[in-house]
Coordinates of N, CA, C and O in Angstrom, one line a residue:
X16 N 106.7 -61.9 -84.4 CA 105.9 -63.1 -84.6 C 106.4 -63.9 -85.8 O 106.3 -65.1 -85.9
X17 N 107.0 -63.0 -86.9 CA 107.7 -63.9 -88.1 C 109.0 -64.6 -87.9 O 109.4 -65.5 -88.6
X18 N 109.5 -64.2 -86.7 CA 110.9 -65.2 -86.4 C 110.1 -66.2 -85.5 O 110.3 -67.4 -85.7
X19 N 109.2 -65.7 -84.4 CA 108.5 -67.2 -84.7 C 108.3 -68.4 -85.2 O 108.7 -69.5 -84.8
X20 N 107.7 -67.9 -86.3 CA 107.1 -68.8 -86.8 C 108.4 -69.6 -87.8 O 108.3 -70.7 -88.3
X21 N 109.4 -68.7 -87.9 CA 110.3 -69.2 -88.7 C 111.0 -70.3 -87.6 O 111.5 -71.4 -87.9
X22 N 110.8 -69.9 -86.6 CA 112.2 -70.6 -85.3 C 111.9 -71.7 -85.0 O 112.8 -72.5 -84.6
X23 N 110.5 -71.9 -84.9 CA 109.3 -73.4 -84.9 C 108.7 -73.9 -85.6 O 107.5 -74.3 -85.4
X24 N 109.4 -74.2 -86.8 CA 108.6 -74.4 -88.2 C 108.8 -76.1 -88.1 O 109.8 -76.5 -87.5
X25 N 108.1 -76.8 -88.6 CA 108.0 -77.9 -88.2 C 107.0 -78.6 -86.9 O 105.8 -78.8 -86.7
X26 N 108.5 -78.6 -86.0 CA 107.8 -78.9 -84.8 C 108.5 -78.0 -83.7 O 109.7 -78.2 -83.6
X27 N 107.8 -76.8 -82.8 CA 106.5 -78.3 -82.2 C 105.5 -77.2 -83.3 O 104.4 -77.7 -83.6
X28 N 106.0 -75.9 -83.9 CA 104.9 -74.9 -84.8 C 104.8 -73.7 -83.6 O 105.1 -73.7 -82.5
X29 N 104.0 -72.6 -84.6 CA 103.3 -72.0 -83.9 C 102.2 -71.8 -84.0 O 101.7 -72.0 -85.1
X30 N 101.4 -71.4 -83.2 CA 99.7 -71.7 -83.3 C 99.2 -70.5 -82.9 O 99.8 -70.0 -82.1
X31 N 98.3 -69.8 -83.3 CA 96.6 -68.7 -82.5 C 95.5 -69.3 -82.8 O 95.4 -70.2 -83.6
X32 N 94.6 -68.8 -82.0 CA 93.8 -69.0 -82.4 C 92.7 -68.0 -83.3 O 92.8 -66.8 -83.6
X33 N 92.1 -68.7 -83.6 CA 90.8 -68.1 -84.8 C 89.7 -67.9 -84.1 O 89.4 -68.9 -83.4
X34 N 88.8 -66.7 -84.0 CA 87.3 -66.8 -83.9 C 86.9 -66.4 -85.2 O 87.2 -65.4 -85.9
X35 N 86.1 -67.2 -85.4 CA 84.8 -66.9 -86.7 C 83.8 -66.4 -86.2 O 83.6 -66.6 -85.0
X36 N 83.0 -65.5 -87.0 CA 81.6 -65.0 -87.1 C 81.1 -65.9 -87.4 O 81.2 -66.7 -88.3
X37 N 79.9 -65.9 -85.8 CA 79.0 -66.9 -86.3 C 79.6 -68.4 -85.6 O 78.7 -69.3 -85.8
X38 N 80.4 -68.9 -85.1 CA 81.1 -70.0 -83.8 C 81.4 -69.0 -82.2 O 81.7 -67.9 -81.9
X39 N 81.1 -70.2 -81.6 CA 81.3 -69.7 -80.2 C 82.4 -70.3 -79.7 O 82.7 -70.3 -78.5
X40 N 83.2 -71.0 -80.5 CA 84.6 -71.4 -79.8 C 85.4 -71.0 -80.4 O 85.1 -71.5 -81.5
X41 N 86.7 -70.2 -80.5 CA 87.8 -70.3 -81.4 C 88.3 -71.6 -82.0 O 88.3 -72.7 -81.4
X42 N 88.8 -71.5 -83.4 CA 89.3 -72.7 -84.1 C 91.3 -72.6 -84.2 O 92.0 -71.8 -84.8
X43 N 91.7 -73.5 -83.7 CA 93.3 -73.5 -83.3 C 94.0 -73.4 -84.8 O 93.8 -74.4 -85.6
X44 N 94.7 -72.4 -85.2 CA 95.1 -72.9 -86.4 C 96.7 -72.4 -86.4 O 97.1 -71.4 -86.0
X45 N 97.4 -73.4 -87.0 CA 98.9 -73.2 -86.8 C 99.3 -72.3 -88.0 O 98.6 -72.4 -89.0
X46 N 100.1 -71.8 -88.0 CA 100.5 -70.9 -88.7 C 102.1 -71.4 -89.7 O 103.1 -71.3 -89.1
X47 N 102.0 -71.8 -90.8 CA 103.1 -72.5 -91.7 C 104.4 -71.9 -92.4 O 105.5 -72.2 -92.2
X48 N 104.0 -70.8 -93.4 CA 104.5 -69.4 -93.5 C 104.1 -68.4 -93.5 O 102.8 -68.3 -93.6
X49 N 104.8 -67.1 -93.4 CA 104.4 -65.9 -92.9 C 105.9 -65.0 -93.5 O 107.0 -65.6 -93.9
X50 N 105.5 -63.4 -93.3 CA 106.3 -62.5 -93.6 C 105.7 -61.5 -92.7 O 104.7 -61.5 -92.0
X51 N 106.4 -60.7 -93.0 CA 106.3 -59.4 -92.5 C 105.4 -58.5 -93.7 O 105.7 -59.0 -94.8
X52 N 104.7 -57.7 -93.8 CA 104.1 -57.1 -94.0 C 104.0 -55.7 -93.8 O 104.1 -55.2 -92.7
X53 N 103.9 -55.2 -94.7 CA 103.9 -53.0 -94.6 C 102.6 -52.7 -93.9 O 101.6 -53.3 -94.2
X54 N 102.6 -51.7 -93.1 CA 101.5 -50.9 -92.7 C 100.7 -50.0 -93.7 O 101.2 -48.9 -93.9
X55 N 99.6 -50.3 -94.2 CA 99.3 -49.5 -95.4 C 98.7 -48.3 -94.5 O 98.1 -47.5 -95.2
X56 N 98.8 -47.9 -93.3 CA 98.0 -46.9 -92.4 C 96.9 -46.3 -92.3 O 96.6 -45.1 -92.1
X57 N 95.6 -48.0 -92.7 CA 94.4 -48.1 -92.4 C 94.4 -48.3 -91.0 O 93.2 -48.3 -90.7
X58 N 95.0 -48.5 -90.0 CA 94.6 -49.2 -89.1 C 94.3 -48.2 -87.9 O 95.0 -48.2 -86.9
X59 N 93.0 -47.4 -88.2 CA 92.3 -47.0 -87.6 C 91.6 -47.3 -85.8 O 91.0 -46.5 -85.1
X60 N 91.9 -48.5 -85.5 CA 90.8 -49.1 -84.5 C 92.0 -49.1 -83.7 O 93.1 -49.3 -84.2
X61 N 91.8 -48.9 -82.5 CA 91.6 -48.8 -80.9 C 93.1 -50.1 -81.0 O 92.8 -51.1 -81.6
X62 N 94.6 -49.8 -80.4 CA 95.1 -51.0 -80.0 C 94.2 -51.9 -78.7 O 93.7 -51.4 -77.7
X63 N 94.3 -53.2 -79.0 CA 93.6 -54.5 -78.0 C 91.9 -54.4 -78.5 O 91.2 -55.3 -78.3
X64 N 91.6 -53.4 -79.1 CA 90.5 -53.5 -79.7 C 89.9 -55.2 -80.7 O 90.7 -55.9 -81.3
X65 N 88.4 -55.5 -80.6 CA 88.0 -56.1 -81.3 C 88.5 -56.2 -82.7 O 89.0 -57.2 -83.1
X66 N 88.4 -55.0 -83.4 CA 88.6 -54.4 -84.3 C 89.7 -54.8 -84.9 O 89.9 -55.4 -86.0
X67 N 90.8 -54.2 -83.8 CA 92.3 -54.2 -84.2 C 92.3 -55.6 -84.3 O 93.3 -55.6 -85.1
X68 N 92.0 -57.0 -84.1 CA 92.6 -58.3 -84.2 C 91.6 -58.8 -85.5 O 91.3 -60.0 -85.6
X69 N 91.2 -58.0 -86.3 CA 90.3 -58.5 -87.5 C 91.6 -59.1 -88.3 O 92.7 -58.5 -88.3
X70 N 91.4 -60.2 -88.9 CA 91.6 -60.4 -90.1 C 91.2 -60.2 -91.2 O 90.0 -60.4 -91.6
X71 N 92.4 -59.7 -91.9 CA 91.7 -59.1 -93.4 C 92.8 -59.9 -94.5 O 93.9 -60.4 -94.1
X72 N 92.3 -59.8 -95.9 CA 93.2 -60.3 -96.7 C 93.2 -59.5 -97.7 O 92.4 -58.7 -98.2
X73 N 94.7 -60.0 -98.1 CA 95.3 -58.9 -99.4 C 95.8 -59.9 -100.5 O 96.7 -60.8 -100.6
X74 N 94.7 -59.1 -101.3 CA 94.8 -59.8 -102.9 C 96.1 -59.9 -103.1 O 96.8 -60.9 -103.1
X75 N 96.6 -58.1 -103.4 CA 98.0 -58.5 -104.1 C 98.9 -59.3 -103.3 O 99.7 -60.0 -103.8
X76 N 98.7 -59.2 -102.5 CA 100.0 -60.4 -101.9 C 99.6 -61.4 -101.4 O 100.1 -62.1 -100.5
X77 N 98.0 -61.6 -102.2 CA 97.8 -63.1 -101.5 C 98.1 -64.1 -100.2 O 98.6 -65.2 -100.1
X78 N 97.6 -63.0 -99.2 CA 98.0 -63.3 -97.8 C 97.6 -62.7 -96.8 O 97.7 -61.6 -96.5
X79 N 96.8 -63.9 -95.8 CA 95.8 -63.1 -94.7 C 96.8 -62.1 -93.8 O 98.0 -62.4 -93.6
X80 N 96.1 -60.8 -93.2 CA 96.9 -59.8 -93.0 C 96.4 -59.8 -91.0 O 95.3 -59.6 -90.4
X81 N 97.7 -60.2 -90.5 CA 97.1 -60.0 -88.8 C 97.7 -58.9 -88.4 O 98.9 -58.8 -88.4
X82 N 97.1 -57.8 -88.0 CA 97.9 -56.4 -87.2 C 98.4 -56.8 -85.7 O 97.8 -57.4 -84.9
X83 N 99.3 -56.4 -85.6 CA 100.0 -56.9 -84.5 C 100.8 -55.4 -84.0 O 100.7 -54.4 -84.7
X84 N 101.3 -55.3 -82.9 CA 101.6 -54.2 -81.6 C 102.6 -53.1 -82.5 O 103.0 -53.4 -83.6
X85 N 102.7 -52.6 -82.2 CA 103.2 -51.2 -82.7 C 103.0 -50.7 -84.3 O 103.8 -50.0 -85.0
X86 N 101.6 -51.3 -84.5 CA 101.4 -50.8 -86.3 C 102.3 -51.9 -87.1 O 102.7 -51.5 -88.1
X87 N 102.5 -53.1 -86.8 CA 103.4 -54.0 -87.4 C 102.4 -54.8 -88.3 O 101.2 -54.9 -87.8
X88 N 102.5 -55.4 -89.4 CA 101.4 -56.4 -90.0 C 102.3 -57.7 -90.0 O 103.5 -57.5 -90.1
X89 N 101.7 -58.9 -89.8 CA 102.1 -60.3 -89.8 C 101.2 -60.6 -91.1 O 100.0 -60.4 -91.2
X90 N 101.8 -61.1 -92.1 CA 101.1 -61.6 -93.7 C 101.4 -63.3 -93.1 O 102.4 -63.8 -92.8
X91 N 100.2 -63.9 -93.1 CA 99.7 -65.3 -93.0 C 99.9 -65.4 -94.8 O 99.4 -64.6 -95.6
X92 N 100.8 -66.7 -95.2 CA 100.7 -67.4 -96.5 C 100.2 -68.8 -96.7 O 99.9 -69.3 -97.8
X93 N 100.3 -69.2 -95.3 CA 99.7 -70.6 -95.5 C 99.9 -71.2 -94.1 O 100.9 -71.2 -93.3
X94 N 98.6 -71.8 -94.0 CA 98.2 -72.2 -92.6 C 97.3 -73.5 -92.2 O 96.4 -73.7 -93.1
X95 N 97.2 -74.1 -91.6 CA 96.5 -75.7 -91.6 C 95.6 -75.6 -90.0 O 96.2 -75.1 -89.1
X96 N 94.5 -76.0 -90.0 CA 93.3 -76.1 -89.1 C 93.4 -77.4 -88.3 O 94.0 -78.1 -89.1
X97 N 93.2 -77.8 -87.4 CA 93.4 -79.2 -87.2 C 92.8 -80.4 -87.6 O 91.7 -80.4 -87.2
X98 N 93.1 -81.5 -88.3 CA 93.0 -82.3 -89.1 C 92.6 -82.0 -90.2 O 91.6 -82.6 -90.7
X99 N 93.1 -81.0 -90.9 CA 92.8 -80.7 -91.6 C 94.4 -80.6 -93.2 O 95.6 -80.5 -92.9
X100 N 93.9 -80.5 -94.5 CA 95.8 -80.8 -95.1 C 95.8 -78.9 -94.8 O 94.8 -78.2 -94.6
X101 N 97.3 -78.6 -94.9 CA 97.2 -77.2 -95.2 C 96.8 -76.6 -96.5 O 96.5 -77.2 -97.5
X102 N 96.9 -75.3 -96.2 CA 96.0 -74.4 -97.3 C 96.6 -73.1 -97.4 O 97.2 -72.7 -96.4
X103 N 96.7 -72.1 -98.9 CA 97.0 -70.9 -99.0 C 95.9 -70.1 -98.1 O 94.9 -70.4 -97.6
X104 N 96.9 -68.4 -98.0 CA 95.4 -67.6 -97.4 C 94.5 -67.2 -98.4 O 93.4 -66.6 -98.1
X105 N 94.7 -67.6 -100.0 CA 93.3 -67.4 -100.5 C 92.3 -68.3 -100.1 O 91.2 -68.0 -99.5
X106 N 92.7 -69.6 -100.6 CA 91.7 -71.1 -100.2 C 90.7 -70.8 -98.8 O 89.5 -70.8 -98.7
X107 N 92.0 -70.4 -97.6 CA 91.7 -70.2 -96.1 C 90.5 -68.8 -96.6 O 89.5 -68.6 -95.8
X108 N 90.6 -68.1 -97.3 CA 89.7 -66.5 -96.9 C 88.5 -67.1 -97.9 O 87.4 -66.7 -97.4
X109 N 88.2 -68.0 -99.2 CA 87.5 -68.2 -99.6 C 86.9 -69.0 -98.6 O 85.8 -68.4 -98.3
X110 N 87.1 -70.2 -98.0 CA 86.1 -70.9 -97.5 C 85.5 -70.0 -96.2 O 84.5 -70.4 -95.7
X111 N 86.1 -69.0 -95.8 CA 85.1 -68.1 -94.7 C 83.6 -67.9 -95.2 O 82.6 -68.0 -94.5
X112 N 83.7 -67.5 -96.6 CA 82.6 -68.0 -97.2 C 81.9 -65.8 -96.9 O 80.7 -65.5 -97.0
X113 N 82.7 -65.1 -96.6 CA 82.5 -63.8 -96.3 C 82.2 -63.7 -94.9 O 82.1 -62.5 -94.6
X114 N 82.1 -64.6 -93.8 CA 82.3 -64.2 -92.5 C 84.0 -63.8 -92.2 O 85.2 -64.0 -92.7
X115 N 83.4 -63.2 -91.1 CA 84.6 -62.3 -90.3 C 85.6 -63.1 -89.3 O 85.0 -63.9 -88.5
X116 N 86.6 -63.0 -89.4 CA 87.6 -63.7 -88.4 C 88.4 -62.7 -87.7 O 88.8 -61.6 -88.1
X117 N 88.6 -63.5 -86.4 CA 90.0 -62.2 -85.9 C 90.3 -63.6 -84.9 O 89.7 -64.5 -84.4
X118 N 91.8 -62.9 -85.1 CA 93.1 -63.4 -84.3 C 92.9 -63.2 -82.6 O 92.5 -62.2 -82.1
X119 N 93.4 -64.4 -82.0 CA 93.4 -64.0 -80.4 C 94.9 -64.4 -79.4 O 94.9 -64.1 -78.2

């Protein structure tokens, strides 16, 4: 997913979508930069699970954390909503406001 996002940067991007806690539609959000990420070997939950597509974020590396297929993490660093300017993943995890997101 990080050469992705590296391979389409600009145009045309790459995009997931978002569900929030608490909306009934996913919100499209493109994804700007990103890295690769260490498996800290919390990831407890069921692969294709609810669970497993939680977003979480990590302080120290200031960057929302998407688990992806074989125990891999995708580190989200900055990402833009539609019509909206872009944003760091702290700004993005602060205005959740403590609701839950997961990736689809």
């Amino acid at each position: 997913a990080h050469n992705k996002v590296r391979a389409f940067a600009g145009w045309p991007g790459t995009w997931t979508l978002l569900r929030l806690a608490g909306s009934t539609e996913p919100v499209r959000a493109k994804l700007l930069h990103t890295r690769v990420g260490t498996d800290t070997g919390g990831g407890a939950a069921a692969p294709g699970s609810k669970d497993a597509r939680l977003v979480d974020y990590s302080r120290a590396g200031a960057a929302l954390r998407f688990s992806c297929a074989g125990g891999s993490v995708l580190e989200v660093t900055r990402l833009t909503l539609p019509g909206k300017s872009p944003v760091d993943a702290r700004s993005f995890w602060n205005g959740l406001n403590g609701r839950q997101a997961w990736w689809e």
